[in-house]
């Protein structure tokens, strides 16, 4: 059920975010205000989950704040990146940053390199090559590259 919710929710979120980014962003403040409203709503919905058996858990708050800082940073820079560059390539690159986590888990946690992981990595390289093919309609410039690199670091 969670996978189905994600499969529906993630594209809907990207649709709303890209529609907003391409049509309404005038400056950095617009982006900040947009995400403040979104995270305020998320916070109000999920605050009850921070209370476990009637007791507030400090560790949950600490990790939530750290995760929130990275999430807010990611969303701010991603919104700015898709406002000035290609949405599809921006989405692909930020999603592809999960390859870093896979490599990290192999090195740090000694997770095995399976044939499926190798096939996945090869498919990732092929998809990357297909997405970065020189296309004059894509608005790739230094500003977009900087924003997307920051976004990937925060992902």
PDB file of C-alpha atoms in Angstrom:
ATOM      1  CA  UNK A   1       0.000   0.000   0.000  1.00  0.00           C
ATOM      2  CA  UNK A   2       2.875   2.328   0.838  1.00  0.00           C
ATOM      3  CA  UNK A   3       4.498   1.664  -2.554  1.00  0.00           C
ATOM      4  CA  UNK A   4       1.228   2.486  -4.331  1.00  0.00           C
ATOM      5  CA  UNK A   5       0.836   5.693  -2.312  1.00  0.00           C
ATOM      6  CA  UNK A   6       4.397   6.709  -3.200  1.00  0.00           C
ATOM      7  CA  UNK A   7       3.907   5.817  -6.864  1.00  0.00           C
ATOM      8  CA  UNK A   8       0.896   8.130  -6.981  1.00  0.00           C
ATOM      9  CA  UNK A   9       2.074  10.815  -4.562  1.00  0.00           C
ATOM     10  CA  UNK A  10       5.588  11.408  -5.927  1.00  0.00           C
ATOM     11  CA  UNK A  11       4.478  12.297  -9.477  1.00  0.00           C
ATOM     12  CA  UNK A  12       1.663  14.470  -8.117  1.00  0.00           C
ATOM     13  CA  UNK A  13       4.131  16.336  -5.901  1.00  0.00           C
ATOM     14  CA  UNK A  14       6.499  16.833  -8.834  1.00  0.00           C
ATOM     15  CA  UNK A  15       3.604  18.056 -11.003  1.00  0.00           C
ATOM     16  CA  UNK A  16       2.540  20.681  -8.444  1.00  0.00           C
ATOM     17  CA  UNK A  17       6.141  21.684  -7.710  1.00  0.00           C
ATOM     18  CA  UNK A  18       7.143  22.036 -11.381  1.00  0.00           C
ATOM     19  CA  UNK A  19       3.921  23.871 -12.273  1.00  0.00           C
ATOM     20  CA  UNK A  20       4.619  26.335  -9.436  1.00  0.00           C
ATOM     21  CA  UNK A  21       8.322  26.652 -10.301  1.00  0.00           C
ATOM     22  CA  UNK A  22       7.747  27.339 -13.975  1.00  0.00           C
ATOM     23  CA  UNK A  23       4.917  29.793 -13.447  1.00  0.00           C
ATOM     24  CA  UNK A  24       5.131  31.603 -10.135  1.00  0.00           C
ATOM     25  CA  UNK A  25       8.696  31.918  -8.861  1.00  0.00           C
ATOM     26  CA  UNK A  26      10.010  35.451  -9.120  1.00  0.00           C
ATOM     27  CA  UNK A  27      12.776  35.215  -6.523  1.00  0.00           C
ATOM     28  CA  UNK A  28      14.245  33.126  -3.713  1.00  0.00           C
ATOM     29  CA  UNK A  29      11.669  34.447  -1.220  1.00  0.00           C
ATOM     30  CA  UNK A  30       8.823  32.970  -3.293  1.00  0.00           C
ATOM     31  CA  UNK A  31      10.500  29.575  -3.045  1.00  0.00           C
ATOM     32  CA  UNK A  32      11.039  29.857   0.711  1.00  0.00           C
ATOM     33  CA  UNK A  33       7.437  30.902   1.345  1.00  0.00           C
ATOM     34  CA  UNK A  34       6.143  28.043  -0.829  1.00  0.00           C
ATOM     35  CA  UNK A  35       8.099  25.444   1.163  1.00  0.00           C
ATOM     36  CA  UNK A  36       7.341  27.023   4.547  1.00  0.00           C
ATOM     37  CA  UNK A  37       3.640  26.492   3.836  1.00  0.00           C
ATOM     38  CA  UNK A  38       4.205  22.921   2.696  1.00  0.00           C
ATOM     39  CA  UNK A  39       6.334  21.935   5.684  1.00  0.00           C
ATOM     40  CA  UNK A  40       3.961  23.678   8.079  1.00  0.00           C
ATOM     41  CA  UNK A  41       1.150  21.482   6.784  1.00  0.00           C
ATOM     42  CA  UNK A  42       3.340  18.370   6.951  1.00  0.00           C
ATOM     43  CA  UNK A  43       4.402  19.257  10.496  1.00  0.00           C
ATOM     44  CA  UNK A  44       0.836  19.724  11.679  1.00  0.00           C
ATOM     45  CA  UNK A  45      -0.179  16.404  10.165  1.00  0.00           C
ATOM     46  CA  UNK A  46       2.729  14.396  11.622  1.00  0.00           C
ATOM     47  CA  UNK A  47       3.358  16.037  15.031  1.00  0.00           C
ATOM     48  CA  UNK A  48       1.202  13.386  16.734  1.00  0.00           C
ATOM     49  CA  UNK A  49       3.641  10.704  15.501  1.00  0.00           C
ATOM     50  CA  UNK A  50       6.423  12.377  17.521  1.00  0.00           C
ATOM     51  CA  UNK A  51       4.608  11.413  20.696  1.00  0.00           C
ATOM     52  CA  UNK A  52       5.153   7.762  21.567  1.00  0.00           C
ATOM     53  CA  UNK A  53       2.826   6.276  24.196  1.00  0.00           C
ATOM     54  CA  UNK A  54       1.968   9.719  25.508  1.00  0.00           C
ATOM     55  CA  UNK A  55       5.615  10.730  25.927  1.00  0.00           C
ATOM     56  CA  UNK A  56       7.626  13.054  23.720  1.00  0.00           C
ATOM     57  CA  UNK A  57      10.842  11.390  22.530  1.00  0.00           C
ATOM     58  CA  UNK A  58      13.871  13.718  22.316  1.00  0.00           C
ATOM     59  CA  UNK A  59      15.743  11.532  19.807  1.00  0.00           C
ATOM     60  CA  UNK A  60      12.851  11.759  17.365  1.00  0.00           C
ATOM     61  CA  UNK A  61      13.016  15.548  17.580  1.00  0.00           C
ATOM     62  CA  UNK A  62      16.792  15.683  17.011  1.00  0.00           C
ATOM     63  CA  UNK A  63      16.719  13.392  13.967  1.00  0.00           C
ATOM     64  CA  UNK A  64      13.595  15.082  12.622  1.00  0.00           C
ATOM     65  CA  UNK A  65      15.290  18.493  12.810  1.00  0.00           C
ATOM     66  CA  UNK A  66      18.394  17.182  11.020  1.00  0.00           C
ATOM     67  CA  UNK A  67      16.327  15.424   8.359  1.00  0.00           C
ATOM     68  CA  UNK A  68      14.158  18.519   8.048  1.00  0.00           C
ATOM     69  CA  UNK A  69      17.160  20.763   7.417  1.00  0.00           C
ATOM     70  CA  UNK A  70      18.341  18.532   4.585  1.00  0.00           C
ATOM     71  CA  UNK A  71      14.833  18.062   3.198  1.00  0.00           C
ATOM     72  CA  UNK A  72      14.046  21.769   3.222  1.00  0.00           C
ATOM     73  CA  UNK A  73      17.406  22.535   1.627  1.00  0.00           C
ATOM     74  CA  UNK A  74      16.842  19.862  -1.008  1.00  0.00           C
ATOM     75  CA  UNK A  75      13.356  21.124  -1.841  1.00  0.00           C
ATOM     76  CA  UNK A  76      14.425  24.782  -1.969  1.00  0.00           C
ATOM     77  CA  UNK A  77      17.331  24.142  -4.322  1.00  0.00           C
ATOM     78  CA  UNK A  78      15.364  21.634  -6.409  1.00  0.00           C
ATOM     79  CA  UNK A  79      12.556  24.152  -6.876  1.00  0.00           C
ATOM     80  CA  UNK A  80      15.084  26.800  -7.937  1.00  0.00           C
ATOM     81  CA  UNK A  81      16.793  24.320 -10.296  1.00  0.00           C
ATOM     82  CA  UNK A  82      13.598  23.352 -12.090  1.00  0.00           C
ATOM     83  CA  UNK A  83      12.609  27.006 -12.314  1.00  0.00           C
ATOM     84  CA  UNK A  84      15.684  27.775 -14.429  1.00  0.00           C
ATOM     85  CA  UNK A  85      16.425  24.423 -16.084  1.00  0.00           C
ATOM     86  CA  UNK A  86      14.888  21.245 -17.478  1.00  0.00           C
ATOM     87  CA  UNK A  87      12.421  19.542 -15.124  1.00  0.00           C
ATOM     88  CA  UNK A  88      12.950  16.033 -16.500  1.00  0.00           C
ATOM     89  CA  UNK A  89      16.739  16.070 -16.278  1.00  0.00           C
ATOM     90  CA  UNK A  90      16.618  17.754 -12.861  1.00  0.00           C
ATOM     91  CA  UNK A  91      14.273  15.055 -11.561  1.00  0.00           C
ATOM     92  CA  UNK A  92      16.384  12.273 -13.053  1.00  0.00           C
ATOM     93  CA  UNK A  93      19.635  13.563 -11.557  1.00  0.00           C
ATOM     94  CA  UNK A  94      18.212  14.067  -8.081  1.00  0.00           C
ATOM     95  CA  UNK A  95      16.601  10.624  -8.128  1.00  0.00           C
ATOM     96  CA  UNK A  96      19.839   9.136  -9.425  1.00  0.00           C
ATOM     97  CA  UNK A  97      21.720  10.487  -6.442  1.00  0.00           C
ATOM     98  CA  UNK A  98      20.536   7.323  -4.680  1.00  0.00           C
ATOM     99  CA  UNK A  99      23.416   5.571  -6.485  1.00  0.00           C
ATOM    100  CA  UNK A 100      25.667   7.310  -3.947  1.00  0.00           C
ATOM    101  CA  UNK A 101      23.766   5.603  -1.112  1.00  0.00           C
ATOM    102  CA  UNK A 102      24.157   2.209  -2.767  1.00  0.00           C
ATOM    103  CA  UNK A 103      27.919   2.691  -3.176  1.00  0.00           C
ATOM    104  CA  UNK A 104      28.099   3.957   0.426  1.00  0.00           C
ATOM    105  CA  UNK A 105      26.272   0.861   1.705  1.00  0.00           C
ATOM    106  CA  UNK A 106      28.635  -1.412  -0.230  1.00  0.00           C
ATOM    107  CA  UNK A 107      31.744   0.317   1.142  1.00  0.00           C
ATOM    108  CA  UNK A 108      30.693   1.134   4.709  1.00  0.00           C
ATOM    109  CA  UNK A 109      28.195  -1.605   5.560  1.00  0.00           C
ATOM    110  CA  UNK A 110      29.863  -4.271   3.403  1.00  0.00           C
ATOM    111  CA  UNK A 111      26.599  -5.055   1.605  1.00  0.00           C
ATOM    112  CA  UNK A 112      27.175  -7.542  -1.202  1.00  0.00           C
ATOM    113  CA  UNK A 113      27.466  -6.485  -4.835  1.00  0.00           C
ATOM    114  CA  UNK A 114      24.767  -8.592  -6.458  1.00  0.00           C
ATOM    115  CA  UNK A 115      24.175  -9.158 -10.174  1.00  0.00           C
ATOM    116  CA  UNK A 116      20.958  -7.171  -9.825  1.00  0.00           C
ATOM    117  CA  UNK A 117      22.886  -4.168  -8.454  1.00  0.00           C
ATOM    118  CA  UNK A 118      25.319  -4.397 -11.373  1.00  0.00           C
ATOM    119  CA  UNK A 119      22.453  -4.530 -13.892  1.00  0.00           C
ATOM    120  CA  UNK A 120      20.805  -1.569 -12.129  1.00  0.00           C
ATOM    121  CA  UNK A 121      23.998   0.461 -12.309  1.00  0.00           C
ATOM    122  CA  UNK A 122      24.436  -0.310 -16.028  1.00  0.00           C
ATOM    123  CA  UNK A 123      20.822   0.723 -16.676  1.00  0.00           C
ATOM    124  CA  UNK A 124      21.437   3.921 -14.704  1.00  0.00           C
ATOM    125  CA  UNK A 125      24.446   4.766 -16.906  1.00  0.00           C
ATOM    126  CA  UNK A 126      22.397   4.096 -20.062  1.00  0.00           C
ATOM    127  CA  UNK A 127      19.515   6.251 -18.757  1.00  0.00           C
ATOM    128  CA  UNK A 128      21.953   9.015 -17.826  1.00  0.00           C
ATOM    129  CA  UNK A 129      23.471   8.946 -21.304  1.00  0.00           C
ATOM    130  CA  UNK A 130      19.985   9.183 -22.836  1.00  0.00           C
ATOM    131  CA  UNK A 131      19.037  12.104 -20.594  1.00  0.00           C
ATOM    132  CA  UNK A 132      22.140  14.247 -21.057  1.00  0.00           C
ATOM    133  CA  UNK A 133      22.212  14.009 -24.851  1.00  0.00           C
ATOM    134  CA  UNK A 134      22.876  17.503 -26.216  1.00  0.00           C
ATOM    135  CA  UNK A 135      19.508  19.138 -26.730  1.00  0.00           C
ATOM    136  CA  UNK A 136      19.306  22.837 -27.608  1.00  0.00           C
ATOM    137  CA  UNK A 137      15.849  23.103 -26.044  1.00  0.00           C
ATOM    138  CA  UNK A 138      17.220  22.276 -22.586  1.00  0.00           C
ATOM    139  CA  UNK A 139      18.195  25.320 -20.576  1.00  0.00           C
ATOM    140  CA  UNK A 140      21.438  23.990 -19.102  1.00  0.00           C
ATOM    141  CA  UNK A 141      23.682  26.743 -17.768  1.00  0.00           C
ATOM    142  CA  UNK A 142      26.110  27.348 -14.919  1.00  0.00           C
ATOM    143  CA  UNK A 143      23.378  28.476 -12.532  1.00  0.00           C
ATOM    144  CA  UNK A 144      21.316  25.334 -13.151  1.00  0.00           C
ATOM    145  CA  UNK A 145      24.365  23.062 -12.786  1.00  0.00           C
ATOM    146  CA  UNK A 146      25.266  24.700  -9.457  1.00  0.00           C
ATOM    147  CA  UNK A 147      21.692  24.398  -8.154  1.00  0.00           C
ATOM    148  CA  UNK A 148      21.332  20.773  -9.216  1.00  0.00           C
ATOM    149  CA  UNK A 149      24.697  19.827  -7.650  1.00  0.00           C
ATOM    150  CA  UNK A 150      23.629  21.388  -4.331  1.00  0.00           C
ATOM    151  CA  UNK A 151      20.287  19.600  -4.636  1.00  0.00           C
ATOM    152  CA  UNK A 152      21.999  16.245  -5.163  1.00  0.00           C
ATOM    153  CA  UNK A 153      24.244  16.808  -2.147  1.00  0.00           C
ATOM    154  CA  UNK A 154      21.212  17.464   0.044  1.00  0.00           C
ATOM    155  CA  UNK A 155      19.121  14.584  -1.368  1.00  0.00           C
TER     156      UNK A 155
END
